[in-house]
mmCIF file of C-alpha atoms in Angstrom:
data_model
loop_
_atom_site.group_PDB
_atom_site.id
_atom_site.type_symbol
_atom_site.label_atom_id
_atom_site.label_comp_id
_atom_site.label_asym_id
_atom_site.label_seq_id
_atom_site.Cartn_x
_atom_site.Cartn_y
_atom_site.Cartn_z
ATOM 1 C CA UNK A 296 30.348 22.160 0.520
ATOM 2 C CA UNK A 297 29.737 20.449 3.645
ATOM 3 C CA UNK A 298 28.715 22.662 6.699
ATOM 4 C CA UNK A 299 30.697 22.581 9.620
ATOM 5 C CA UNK A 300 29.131 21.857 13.351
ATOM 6 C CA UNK A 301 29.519 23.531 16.026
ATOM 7 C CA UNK A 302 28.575 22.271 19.596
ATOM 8 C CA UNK A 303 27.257 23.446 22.967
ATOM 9 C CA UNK A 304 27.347 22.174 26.130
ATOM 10 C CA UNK A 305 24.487 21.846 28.123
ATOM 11 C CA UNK A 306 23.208 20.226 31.736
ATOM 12 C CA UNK A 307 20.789 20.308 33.704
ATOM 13 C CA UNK A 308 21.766 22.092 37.657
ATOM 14 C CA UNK A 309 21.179 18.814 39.049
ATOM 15 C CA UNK A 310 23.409 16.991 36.642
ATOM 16 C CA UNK A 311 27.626 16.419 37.020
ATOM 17 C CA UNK A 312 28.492 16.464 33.152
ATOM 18 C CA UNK A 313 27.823 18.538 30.222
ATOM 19 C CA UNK A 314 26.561 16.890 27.425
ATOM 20 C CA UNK A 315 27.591 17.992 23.565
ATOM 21 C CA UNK A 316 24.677 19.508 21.533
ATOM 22 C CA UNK A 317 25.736 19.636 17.649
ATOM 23 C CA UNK A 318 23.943 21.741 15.073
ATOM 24 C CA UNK A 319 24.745 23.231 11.901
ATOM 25 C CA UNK A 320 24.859 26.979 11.939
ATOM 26 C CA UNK A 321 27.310 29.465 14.039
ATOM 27 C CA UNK A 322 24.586 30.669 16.787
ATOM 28 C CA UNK A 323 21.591 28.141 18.399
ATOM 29 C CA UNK A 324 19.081 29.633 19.800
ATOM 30 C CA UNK A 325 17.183 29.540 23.202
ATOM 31 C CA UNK A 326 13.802 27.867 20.885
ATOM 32 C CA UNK A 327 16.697 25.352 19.545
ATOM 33 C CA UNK A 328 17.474 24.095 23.351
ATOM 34 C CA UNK A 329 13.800 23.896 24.612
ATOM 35 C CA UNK A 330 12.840 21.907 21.371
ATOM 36 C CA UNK A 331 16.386 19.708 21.828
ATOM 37 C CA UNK A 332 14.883 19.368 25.612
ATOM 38 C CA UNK A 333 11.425 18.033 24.126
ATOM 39 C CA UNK A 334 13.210 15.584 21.395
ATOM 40 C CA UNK A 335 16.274 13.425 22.379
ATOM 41 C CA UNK A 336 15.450 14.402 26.691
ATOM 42 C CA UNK A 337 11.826 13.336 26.266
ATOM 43 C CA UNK A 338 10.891 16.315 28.716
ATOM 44 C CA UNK A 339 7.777 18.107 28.169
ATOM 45 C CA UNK A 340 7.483 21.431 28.411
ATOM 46 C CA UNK A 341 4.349 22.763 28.640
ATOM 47 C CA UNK A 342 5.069 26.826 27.762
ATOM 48 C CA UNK A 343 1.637 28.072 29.882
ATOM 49 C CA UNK A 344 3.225 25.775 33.014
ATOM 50 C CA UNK A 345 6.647 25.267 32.979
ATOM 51 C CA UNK A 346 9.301 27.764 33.465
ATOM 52 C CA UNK A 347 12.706 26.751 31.463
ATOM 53 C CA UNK A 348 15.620 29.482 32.467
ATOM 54 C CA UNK A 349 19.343 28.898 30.772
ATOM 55 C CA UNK A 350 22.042 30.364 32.322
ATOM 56 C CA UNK A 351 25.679 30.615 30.778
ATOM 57 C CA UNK A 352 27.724 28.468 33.210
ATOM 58 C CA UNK A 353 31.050 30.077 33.058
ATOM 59 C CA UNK A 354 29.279 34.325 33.742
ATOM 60 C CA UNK A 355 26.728 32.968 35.683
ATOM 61 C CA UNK A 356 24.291 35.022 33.685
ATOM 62 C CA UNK A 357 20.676 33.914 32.816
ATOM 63 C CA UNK A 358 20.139 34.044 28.758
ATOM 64 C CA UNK A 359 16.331 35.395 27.360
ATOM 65 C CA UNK A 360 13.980 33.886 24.949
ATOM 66 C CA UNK A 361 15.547 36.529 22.271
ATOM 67 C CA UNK A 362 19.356 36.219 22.659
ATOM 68 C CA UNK A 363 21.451 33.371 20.180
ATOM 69 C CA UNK A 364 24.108 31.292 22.443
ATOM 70 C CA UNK A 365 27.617 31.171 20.192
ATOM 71 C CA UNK A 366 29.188 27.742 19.879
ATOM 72 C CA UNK A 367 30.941 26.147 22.993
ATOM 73 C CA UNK A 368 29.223 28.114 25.766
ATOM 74 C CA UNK A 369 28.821 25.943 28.439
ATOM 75 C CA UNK A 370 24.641 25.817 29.719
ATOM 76 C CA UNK A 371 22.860 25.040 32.668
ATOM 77 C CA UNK A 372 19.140 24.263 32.386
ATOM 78 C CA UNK A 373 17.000 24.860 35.101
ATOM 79 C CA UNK A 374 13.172 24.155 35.061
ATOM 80 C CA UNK A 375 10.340 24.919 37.473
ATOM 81 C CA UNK A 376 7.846 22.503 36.578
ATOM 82 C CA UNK A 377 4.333 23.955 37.117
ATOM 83 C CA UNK A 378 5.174 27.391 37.436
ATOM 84 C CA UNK A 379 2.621 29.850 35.710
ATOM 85 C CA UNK A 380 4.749 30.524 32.793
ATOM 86 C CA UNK A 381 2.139 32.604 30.762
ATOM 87 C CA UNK A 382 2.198 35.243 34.063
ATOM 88 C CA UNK A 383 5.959 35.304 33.835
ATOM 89 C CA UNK A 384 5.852 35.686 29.877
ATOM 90 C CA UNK A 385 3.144 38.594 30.697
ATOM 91 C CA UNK A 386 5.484 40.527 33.686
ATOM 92 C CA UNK A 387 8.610 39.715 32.013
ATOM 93 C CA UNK A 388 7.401 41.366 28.630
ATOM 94 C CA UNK A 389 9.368 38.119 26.789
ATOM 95 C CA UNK A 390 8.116 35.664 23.934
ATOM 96 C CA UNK A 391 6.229 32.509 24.513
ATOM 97 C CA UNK A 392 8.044 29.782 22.982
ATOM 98 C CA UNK A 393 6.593 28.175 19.658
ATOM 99 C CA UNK A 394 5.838 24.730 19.713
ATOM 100 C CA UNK A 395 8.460 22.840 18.145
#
């Protein structure tokens, strides 16, 4: 049996439109997007430099390393290139995120 896809939506803050992100299983997690970021956007992320927050467009609420985003939420990426992610990581008590 064939699996069905699901899609989010995401875009970065400075962008217009949302674009479609298609995977297989019911939830996509936070790891998921950063490593989607790295493939098809060609953007690096460097985990002890750049920050990377997602934030569900439609509550306006900022989503952790840890939580699973459900299929059609709509996300906006925002990155802080050079910011001393490991420090954040450290005070915020989160995950690093695993190369991809």
């Amino acid at each position: 049996a064939k699996m069905a896809r699901h899609a989010i939506y995401i875009k970065f803050a400075s962008e217009i439109n949302f674009e479609s992100l298609k995977f297989n299983s019911h939830i996509i997690t936070y790891e998921e997007i950063i490593c989607h970021l790295q493939d098809r956007k060609n953007i690096k992320v460097a985990p002890d430099k750049d920050q990377i927050e997602l934030y569900d467009a439609l509550r306006n609420t900022k989503y952790e390393e840890r939580d699973s985003i459900d299929p059609g939420a709509r996300i906006i990426i925002k990155r802080f290139p050079g910011t001393k992610y490991s420090e954040l990581l450290a005070k915020n008590n989160a995950v690093s995120i695993p190369g991809c």
